[in-house]
Short mmCIF file of C-alpha atoms and ligand atoms in Angstrom, two decimals:
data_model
loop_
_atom_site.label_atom_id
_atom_site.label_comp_id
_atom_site.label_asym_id
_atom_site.label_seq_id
_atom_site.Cartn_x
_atom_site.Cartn_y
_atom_site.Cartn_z
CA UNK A 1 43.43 -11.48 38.05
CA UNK A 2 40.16 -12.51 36.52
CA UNK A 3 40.85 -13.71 32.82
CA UNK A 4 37.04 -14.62 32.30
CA UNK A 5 36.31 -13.97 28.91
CA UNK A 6 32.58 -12.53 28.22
CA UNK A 7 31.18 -12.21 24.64
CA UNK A 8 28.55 -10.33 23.25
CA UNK A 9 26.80 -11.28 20.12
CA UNK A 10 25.26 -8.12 19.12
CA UNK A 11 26.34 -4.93 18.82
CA UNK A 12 22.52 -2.81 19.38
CA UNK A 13 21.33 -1.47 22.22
CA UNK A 14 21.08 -4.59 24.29
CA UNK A 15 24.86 -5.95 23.53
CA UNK A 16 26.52 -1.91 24.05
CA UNK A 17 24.20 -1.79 27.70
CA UNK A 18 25.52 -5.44 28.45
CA UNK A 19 29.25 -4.40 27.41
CA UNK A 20 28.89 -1.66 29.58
CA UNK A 21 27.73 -2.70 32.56
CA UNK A 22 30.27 -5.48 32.72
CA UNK A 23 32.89 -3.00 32.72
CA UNK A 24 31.63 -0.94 35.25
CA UNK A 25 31.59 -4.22 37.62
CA UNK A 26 34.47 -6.27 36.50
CA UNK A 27 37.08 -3.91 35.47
CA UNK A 28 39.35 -6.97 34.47
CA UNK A 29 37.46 -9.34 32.55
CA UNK A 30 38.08 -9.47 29.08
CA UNK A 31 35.02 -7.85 26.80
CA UNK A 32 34.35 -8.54 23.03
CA UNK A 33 31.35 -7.47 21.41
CA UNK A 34 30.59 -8.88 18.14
CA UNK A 35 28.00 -6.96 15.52
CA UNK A 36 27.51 -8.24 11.77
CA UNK A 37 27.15 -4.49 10.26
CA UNK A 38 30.10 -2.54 9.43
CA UNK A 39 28.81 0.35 11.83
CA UNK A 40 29.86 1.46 15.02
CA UNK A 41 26.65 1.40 17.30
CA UNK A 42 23.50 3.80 16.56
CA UNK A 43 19.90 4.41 17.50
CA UNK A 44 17.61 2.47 14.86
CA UNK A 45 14.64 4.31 16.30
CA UNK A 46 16.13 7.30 14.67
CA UNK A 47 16.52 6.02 11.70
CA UNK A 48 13.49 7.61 9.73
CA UNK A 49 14.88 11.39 11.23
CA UNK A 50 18.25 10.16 9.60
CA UNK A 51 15.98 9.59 6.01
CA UNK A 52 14.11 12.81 6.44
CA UNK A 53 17.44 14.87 6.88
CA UNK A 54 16.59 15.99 10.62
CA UNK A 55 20.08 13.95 11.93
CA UNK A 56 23.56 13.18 10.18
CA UNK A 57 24.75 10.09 10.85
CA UNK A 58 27.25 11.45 13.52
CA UNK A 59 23.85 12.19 15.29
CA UNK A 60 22.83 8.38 15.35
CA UNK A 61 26.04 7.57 17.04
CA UNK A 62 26.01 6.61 20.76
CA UNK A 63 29.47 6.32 21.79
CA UNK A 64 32.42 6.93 19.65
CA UNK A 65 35.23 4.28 18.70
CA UNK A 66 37.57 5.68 21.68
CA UNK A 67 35.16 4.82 24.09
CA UNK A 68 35.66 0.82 23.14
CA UNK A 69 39.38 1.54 23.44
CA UNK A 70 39.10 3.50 26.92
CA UNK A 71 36.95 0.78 28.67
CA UNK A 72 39.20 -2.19 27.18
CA UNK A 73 36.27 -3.68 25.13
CA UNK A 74 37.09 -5.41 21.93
CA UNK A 75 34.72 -4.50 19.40
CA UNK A 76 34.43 -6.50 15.95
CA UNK A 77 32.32 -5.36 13.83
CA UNK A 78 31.58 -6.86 9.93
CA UNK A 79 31.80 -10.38 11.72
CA UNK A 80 28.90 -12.75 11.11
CA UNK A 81 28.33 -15.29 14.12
CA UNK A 82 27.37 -18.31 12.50
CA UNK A 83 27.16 -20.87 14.86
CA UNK A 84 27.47 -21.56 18.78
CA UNK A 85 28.65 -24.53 20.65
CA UNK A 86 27.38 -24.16 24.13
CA UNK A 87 29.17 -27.62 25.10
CA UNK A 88 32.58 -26.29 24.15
CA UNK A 89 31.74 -22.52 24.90
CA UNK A 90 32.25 -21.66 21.39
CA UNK A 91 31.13 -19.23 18.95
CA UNK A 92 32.04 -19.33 15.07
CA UNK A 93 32.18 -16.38 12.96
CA UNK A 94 31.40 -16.66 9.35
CA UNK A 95 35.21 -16.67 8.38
CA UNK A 96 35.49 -20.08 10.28
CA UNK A 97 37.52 -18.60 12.89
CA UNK A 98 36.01 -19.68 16.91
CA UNK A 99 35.99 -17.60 19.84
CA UNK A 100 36.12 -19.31 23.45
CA UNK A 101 34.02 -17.64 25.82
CA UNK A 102 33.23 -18.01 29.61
CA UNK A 103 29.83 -16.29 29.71
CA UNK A 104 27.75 -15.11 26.74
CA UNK A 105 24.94 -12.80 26.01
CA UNK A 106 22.97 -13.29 22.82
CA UNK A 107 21.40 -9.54 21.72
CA UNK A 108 21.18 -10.12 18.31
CA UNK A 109 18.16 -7.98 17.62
CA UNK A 110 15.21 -8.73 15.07
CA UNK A 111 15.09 -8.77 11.29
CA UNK A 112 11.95 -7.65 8.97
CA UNK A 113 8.84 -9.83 9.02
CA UNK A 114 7.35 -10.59 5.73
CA UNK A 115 3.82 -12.40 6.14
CA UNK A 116 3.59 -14.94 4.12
CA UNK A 117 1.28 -13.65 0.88
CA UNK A 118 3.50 -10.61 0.62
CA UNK A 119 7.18 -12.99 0.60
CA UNK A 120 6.31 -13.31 -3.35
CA UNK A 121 6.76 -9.86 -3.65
CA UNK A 122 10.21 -9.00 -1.29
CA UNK A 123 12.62 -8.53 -4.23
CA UNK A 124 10.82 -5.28 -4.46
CA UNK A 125 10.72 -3.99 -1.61
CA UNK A 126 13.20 -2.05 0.47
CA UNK A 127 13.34 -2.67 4.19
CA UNK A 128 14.42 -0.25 6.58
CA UNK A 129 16.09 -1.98 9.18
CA UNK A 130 19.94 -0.88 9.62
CA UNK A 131 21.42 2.22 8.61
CA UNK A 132 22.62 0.68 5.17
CA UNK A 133 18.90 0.36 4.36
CA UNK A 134 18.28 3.85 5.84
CA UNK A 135 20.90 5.06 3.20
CA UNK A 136 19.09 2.58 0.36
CA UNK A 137 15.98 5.26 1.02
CA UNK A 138 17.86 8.13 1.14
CA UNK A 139 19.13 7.46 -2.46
CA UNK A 140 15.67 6.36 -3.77
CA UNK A 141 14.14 9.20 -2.21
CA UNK A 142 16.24 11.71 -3.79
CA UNK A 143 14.50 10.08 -7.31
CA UNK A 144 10.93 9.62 -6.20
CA UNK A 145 7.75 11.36 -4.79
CA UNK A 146 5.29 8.66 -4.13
CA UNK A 147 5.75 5.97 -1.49
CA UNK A 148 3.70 2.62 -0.98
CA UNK A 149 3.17 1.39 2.84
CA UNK A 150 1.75 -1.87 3.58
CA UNK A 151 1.68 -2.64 7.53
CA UNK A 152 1.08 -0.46 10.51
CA UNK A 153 3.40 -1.40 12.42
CA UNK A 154 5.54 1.36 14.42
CA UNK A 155 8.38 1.72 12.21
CA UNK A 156 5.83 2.21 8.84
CA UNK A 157 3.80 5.05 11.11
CA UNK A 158 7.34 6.78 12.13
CA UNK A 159 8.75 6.28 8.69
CA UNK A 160 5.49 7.31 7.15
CA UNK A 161 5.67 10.85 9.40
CA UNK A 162 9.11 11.06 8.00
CA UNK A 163 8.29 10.59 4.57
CA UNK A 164 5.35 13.32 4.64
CA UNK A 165 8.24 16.14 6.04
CA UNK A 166 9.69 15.25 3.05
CA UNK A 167 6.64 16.33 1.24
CA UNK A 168 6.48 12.73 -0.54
CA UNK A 169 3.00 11.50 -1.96
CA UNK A 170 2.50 8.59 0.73
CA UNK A 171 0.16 5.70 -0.04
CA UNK A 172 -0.92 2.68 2.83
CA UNK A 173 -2.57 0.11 3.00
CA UNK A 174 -3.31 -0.86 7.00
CA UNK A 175 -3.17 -4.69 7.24
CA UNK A 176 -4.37 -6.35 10.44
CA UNK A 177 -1.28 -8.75 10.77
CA UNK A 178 0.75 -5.88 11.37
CA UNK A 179 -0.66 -4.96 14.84
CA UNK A 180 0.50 -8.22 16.77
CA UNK A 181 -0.54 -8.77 19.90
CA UNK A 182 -3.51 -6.28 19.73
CA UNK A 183 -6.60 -7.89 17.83
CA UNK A 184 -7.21 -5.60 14.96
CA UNK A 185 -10.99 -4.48 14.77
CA UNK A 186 -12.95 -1.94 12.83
CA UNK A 187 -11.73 0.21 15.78
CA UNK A 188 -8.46 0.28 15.70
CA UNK A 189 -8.36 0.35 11.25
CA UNK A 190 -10.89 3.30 11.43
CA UNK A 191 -8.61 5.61 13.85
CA UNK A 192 -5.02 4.88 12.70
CA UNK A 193 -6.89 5.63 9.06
CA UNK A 194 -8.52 8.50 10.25
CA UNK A 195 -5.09 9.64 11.68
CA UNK A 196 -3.23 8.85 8.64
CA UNK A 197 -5.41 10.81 6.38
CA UNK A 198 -5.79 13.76 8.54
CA UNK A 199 -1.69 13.89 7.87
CA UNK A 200 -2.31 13.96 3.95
CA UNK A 201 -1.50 9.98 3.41
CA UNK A 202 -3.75 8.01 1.09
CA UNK A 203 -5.16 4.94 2.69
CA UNK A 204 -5.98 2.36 0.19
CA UNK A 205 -8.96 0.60 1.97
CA UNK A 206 -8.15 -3.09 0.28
CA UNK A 207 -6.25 -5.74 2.31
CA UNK A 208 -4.80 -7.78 -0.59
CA UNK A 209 -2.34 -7.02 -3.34
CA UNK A 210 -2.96 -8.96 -6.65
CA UNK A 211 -0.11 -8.00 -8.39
CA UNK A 212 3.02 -5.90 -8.18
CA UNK A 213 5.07 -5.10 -11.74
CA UNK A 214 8.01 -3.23 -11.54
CA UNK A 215 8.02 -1.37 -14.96
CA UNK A 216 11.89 0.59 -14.32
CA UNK A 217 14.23 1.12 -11.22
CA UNK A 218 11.76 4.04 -10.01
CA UNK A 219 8.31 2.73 -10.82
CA UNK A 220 6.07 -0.07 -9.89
CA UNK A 221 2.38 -0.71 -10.32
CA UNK A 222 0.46 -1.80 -7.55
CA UNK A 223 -2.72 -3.85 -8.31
CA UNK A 224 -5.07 -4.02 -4.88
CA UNK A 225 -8.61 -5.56 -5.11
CA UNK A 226 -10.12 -1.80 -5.60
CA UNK A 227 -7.54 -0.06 -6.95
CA UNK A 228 -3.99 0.13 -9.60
CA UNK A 229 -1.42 2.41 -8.14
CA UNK A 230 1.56 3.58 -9.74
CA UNK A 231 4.29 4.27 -7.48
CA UNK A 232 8.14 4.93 -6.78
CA UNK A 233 8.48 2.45 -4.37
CA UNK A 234 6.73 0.14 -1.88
CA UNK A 235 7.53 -1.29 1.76
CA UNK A 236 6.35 -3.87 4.02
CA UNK A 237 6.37 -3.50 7.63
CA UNK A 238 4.89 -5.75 10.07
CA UNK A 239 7.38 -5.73 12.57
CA UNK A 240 10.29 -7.82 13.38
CA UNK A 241 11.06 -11.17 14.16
CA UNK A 242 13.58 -12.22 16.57
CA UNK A 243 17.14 -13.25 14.35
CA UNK A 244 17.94 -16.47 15.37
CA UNK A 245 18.43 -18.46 12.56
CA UNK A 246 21.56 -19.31 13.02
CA UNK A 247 20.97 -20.44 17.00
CA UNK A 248 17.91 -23.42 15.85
CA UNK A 249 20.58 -26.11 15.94
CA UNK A 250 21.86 -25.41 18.78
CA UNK A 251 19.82 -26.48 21.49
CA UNK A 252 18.48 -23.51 22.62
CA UNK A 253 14.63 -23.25 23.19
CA UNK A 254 13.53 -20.57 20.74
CA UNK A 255 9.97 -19.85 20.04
CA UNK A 256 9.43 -16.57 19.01
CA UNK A 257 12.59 -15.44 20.48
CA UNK A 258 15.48 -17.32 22.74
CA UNK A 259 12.89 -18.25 25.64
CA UNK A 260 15.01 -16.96 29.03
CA UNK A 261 13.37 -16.90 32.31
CA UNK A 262 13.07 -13.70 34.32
CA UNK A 263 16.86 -13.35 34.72
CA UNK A 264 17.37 -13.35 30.95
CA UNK A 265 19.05 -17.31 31.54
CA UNK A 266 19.14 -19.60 28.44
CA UNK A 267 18.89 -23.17 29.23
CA UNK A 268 22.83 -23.22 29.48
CA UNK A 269 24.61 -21.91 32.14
CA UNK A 270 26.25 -18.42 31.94
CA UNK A 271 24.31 -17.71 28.67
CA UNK A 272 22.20 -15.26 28.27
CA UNK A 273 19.84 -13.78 26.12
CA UNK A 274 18.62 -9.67 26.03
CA UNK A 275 16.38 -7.33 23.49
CA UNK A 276 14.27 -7.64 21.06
CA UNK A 277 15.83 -11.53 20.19
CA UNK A 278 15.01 -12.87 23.90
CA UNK A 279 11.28 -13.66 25.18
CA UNK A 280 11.45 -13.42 28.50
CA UNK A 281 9.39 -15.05 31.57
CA UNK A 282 6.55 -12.25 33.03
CA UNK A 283 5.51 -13.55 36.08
CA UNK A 284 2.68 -11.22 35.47
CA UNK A 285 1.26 -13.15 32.82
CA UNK A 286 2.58 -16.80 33.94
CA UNK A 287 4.03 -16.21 30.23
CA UNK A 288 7.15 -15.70 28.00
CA UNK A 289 6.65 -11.94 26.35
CA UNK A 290 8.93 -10.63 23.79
CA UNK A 291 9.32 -6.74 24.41
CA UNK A 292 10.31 -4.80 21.89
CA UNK A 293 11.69 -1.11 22.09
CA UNK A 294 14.75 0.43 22.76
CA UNK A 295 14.36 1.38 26.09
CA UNK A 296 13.14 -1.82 26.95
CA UNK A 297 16.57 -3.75 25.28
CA UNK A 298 19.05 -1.30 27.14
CA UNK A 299 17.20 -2.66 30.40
CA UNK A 300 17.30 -6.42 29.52
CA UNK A 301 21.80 -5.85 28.58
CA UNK A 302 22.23 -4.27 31.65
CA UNK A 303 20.44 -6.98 33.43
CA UNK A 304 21.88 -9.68 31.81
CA UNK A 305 25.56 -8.67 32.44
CA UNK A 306 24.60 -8.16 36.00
CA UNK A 307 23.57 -11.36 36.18
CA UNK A 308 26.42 -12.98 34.24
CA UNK A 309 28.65 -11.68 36.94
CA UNK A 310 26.27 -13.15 39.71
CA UNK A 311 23.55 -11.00 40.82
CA UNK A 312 20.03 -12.06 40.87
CA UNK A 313 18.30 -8.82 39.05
CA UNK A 314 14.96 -9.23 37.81
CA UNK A 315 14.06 -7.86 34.47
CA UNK A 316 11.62 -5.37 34.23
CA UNK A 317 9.69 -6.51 31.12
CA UNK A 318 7.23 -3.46 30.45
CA UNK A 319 3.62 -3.47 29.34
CA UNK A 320 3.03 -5.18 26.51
CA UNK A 321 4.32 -2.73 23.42
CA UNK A 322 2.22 0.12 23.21
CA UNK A 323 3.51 3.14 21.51
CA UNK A 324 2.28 6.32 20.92
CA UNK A 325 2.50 7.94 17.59
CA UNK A 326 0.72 11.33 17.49
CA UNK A 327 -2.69 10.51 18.42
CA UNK A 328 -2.57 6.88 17.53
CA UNK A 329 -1.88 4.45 20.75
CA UNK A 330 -0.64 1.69 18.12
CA UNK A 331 0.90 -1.74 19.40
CA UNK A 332 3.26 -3.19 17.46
CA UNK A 333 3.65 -6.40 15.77
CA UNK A 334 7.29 -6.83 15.83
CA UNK A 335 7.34 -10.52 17.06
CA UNK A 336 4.69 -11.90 15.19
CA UNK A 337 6.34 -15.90 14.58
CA UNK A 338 9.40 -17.12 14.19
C1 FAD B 1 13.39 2.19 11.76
C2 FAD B 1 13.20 1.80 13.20
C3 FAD B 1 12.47 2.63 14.06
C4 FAD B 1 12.30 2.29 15.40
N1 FAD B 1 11.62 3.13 16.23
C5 FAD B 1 11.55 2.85 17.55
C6 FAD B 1 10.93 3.75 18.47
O1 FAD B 1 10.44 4.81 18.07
N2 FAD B 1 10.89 3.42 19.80
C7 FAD B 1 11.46 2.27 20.26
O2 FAD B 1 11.43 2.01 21.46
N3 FAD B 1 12.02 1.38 19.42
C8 FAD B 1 12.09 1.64 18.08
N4 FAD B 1 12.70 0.76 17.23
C9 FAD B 1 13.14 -0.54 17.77
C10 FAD B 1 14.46 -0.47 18.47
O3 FAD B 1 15.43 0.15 17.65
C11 FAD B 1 14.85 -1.89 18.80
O4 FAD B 1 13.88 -2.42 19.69
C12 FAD B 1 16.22 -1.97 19.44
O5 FAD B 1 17.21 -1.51 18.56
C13 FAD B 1 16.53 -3.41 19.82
O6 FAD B 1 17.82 -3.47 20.32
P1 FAD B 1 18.63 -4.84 20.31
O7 FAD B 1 19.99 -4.50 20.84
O8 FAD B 1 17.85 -5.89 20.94
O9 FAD B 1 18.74 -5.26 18.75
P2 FAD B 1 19.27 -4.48 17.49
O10 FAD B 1 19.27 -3.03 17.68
O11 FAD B 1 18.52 -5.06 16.35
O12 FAD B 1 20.80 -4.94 17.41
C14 FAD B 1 21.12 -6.26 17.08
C15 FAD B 1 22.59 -6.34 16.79
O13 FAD B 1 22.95 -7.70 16.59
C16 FAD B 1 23.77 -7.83 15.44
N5 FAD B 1 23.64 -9.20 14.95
C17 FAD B 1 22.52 -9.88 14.63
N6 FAD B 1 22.81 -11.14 14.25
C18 FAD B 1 24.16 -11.25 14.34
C19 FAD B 1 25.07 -12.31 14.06
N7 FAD B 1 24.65 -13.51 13.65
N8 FAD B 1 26.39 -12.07 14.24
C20 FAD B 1 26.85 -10.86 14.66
N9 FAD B 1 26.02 -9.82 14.93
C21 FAD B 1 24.70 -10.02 14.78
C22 FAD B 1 23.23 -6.75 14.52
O14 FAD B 1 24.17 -6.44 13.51
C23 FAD B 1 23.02 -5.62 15.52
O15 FAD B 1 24.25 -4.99 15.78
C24 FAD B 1 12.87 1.08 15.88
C25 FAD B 1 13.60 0.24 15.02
C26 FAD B 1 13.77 0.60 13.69
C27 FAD B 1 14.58 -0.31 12.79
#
């Protein structure tokens, strides 16, 4: 009988692909998968089709609860990790309780990046990260009609789409940061503006906001270099950054994600790390790469738990993160710094 036990810190794409696959090869080994939302697991990437009313949120479900209970995986969901202890093979959970585990996979995603000269201005903005945030816009929407953007990355160009179906008044302002790795030039401003305003969204052709006041719960003025907006509410995407936070004590490498080689290995044996928190090896590139996508962290789980049980798979890390959006080729700037 094998009584291993393998955790999963993350309960995305990444951790349900890893859970999976270690199922599928060890039917005895106990499973737990551990997310920090209330949710069962969706697809972020359709987030902005939940907001624009194209999916319900039984659409955004991948699997339903039975299928945790079929497979024998434990799933706990509303539990924080707080803390690991890799010399112990320990988690903690925010509740203080600790979980013993025999191999681990970290797939703990990526949270909003604010640059810097925009941090001032977070406690107005709403993010759109999870599906509680998705919900946040739904309600807001239902009492607004215009919409600020500042970024480019590829959620602000999805969301923006989604926003315009909704026949909302869409404002952005394209900021260079927010197209990490690619080096933003005249180029690459001119046609993501040109194919923004061919949609029917404004682009406000300043890079800096001077001020932001919010004057009541549904509008804000916006004071760029060229222009004052008033609007009903205002976002900031520049991509994600790897959430790790809680790991940077523990004596994992992290730079701008868990650094892993081409097997997705930590530095400690029988951890691993898979999805948009791990920056993997590319012997391509003689480099670490953090690839974003969903695609991309369903391939890293499922090659992490095959390699937790003792294969030597290889991960596939694909070309650095271009994504198409209409006739844009944008590439995102989820992994900007840590
Ligand atoms: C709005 C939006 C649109 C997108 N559009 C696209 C697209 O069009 N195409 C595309 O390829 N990709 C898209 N993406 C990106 C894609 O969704 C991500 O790349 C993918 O979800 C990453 O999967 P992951 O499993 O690595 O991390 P995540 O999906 O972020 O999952 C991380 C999990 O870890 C949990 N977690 C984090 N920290 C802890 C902790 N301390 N304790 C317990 N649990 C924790 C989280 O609760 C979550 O369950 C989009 C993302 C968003 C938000």
């Amino acid at each position: 009988m094998d009584t291993r036990h393998f955790v999963i810190i993350g309960n995305g794409p990444a951790g349900n692909e890893a859970a999976a696959t270690l199922r599928e090869h060890a039917p005895h080994v106990r499973i737990t998968v551990i997310g920090q939302e209330h949710a069962i697991y969706y697809r972020p990437n359709l987030l902005p089709d939940f907001i624009a009313g194209r999916l319900s949120e039984d659409d955004l479900h991948v699997k339903p609860l039975d299928f945790y209970k079929e497979k024998n995986i434990k799933l706990r969901l509303g539990q924080k990790v707080i803390d690991v202890n890799f010399a112990n093979r320990e988690i903690v959970l925010e509740h203080k309780e600790v979980i013993r585990f025999d191999g681990l996979i970290l797939a703990t995603g990526g949270k909003p990046r604010i640059p810097e000269h925009l941090q001032v201005f977070e406690h107005l903005m709403l993010p759109l990260k999870t599906l509680p945030d998705a919900k946040a816009w739904i309600q807001k929407l239902q009492q607004i009609d215009s919409i600020l953007i500042v970024g480019g990355d590829l959620t602000s160009l999805c969301f923006t789409k989604a926003l315009l179906s909704m026949g909302k008044k869409v404002f952005f302002m394209i900021q260079g940061g927010a197209f990490w790795p690619v080096r933003f030039d005249a180029d690459i401003h001119d046609s993501v503006s040109r194919a923004l305003t061919k949609k029917g969204v404004e682009v406000i052709e300043s890079e800096n906001i001077k001020g932001i006041t919010k004057i009541s719960d549904n509008e804000i003025v916006v004071n760029t270099e060229t222009r004052k907006l008033t609007v009903g509410a205002f976002g900031a995407f520049f991509g994600l950054m790897p959430d790790v936070k809680f790991l940077a004590r523990s004596g994992l490498t992290i730079e701008r994600g868990i650094i892993v080689d081409e097997r997705l290995r930590t530095r400690f044996e029988g951890v691993y790390a898979a999805g948009d928190c791990a920056q993997v090896y590319h012997p391509g590139i003689r480099d670490y790469w953090v690839s974003i996508g969903y695609r991309n962290a369903r391939n890293l789980g499922k090659v992490a738990a095959l390699n937790l049980l003792g294969e030597q798979v290889t991960a596939d890390v694909a070309a650095p993160g271009i994504f198409q959006f209409d006739e844009i080729t944008v590439n995102t700037s989820w992994w900007t710094e840590f």
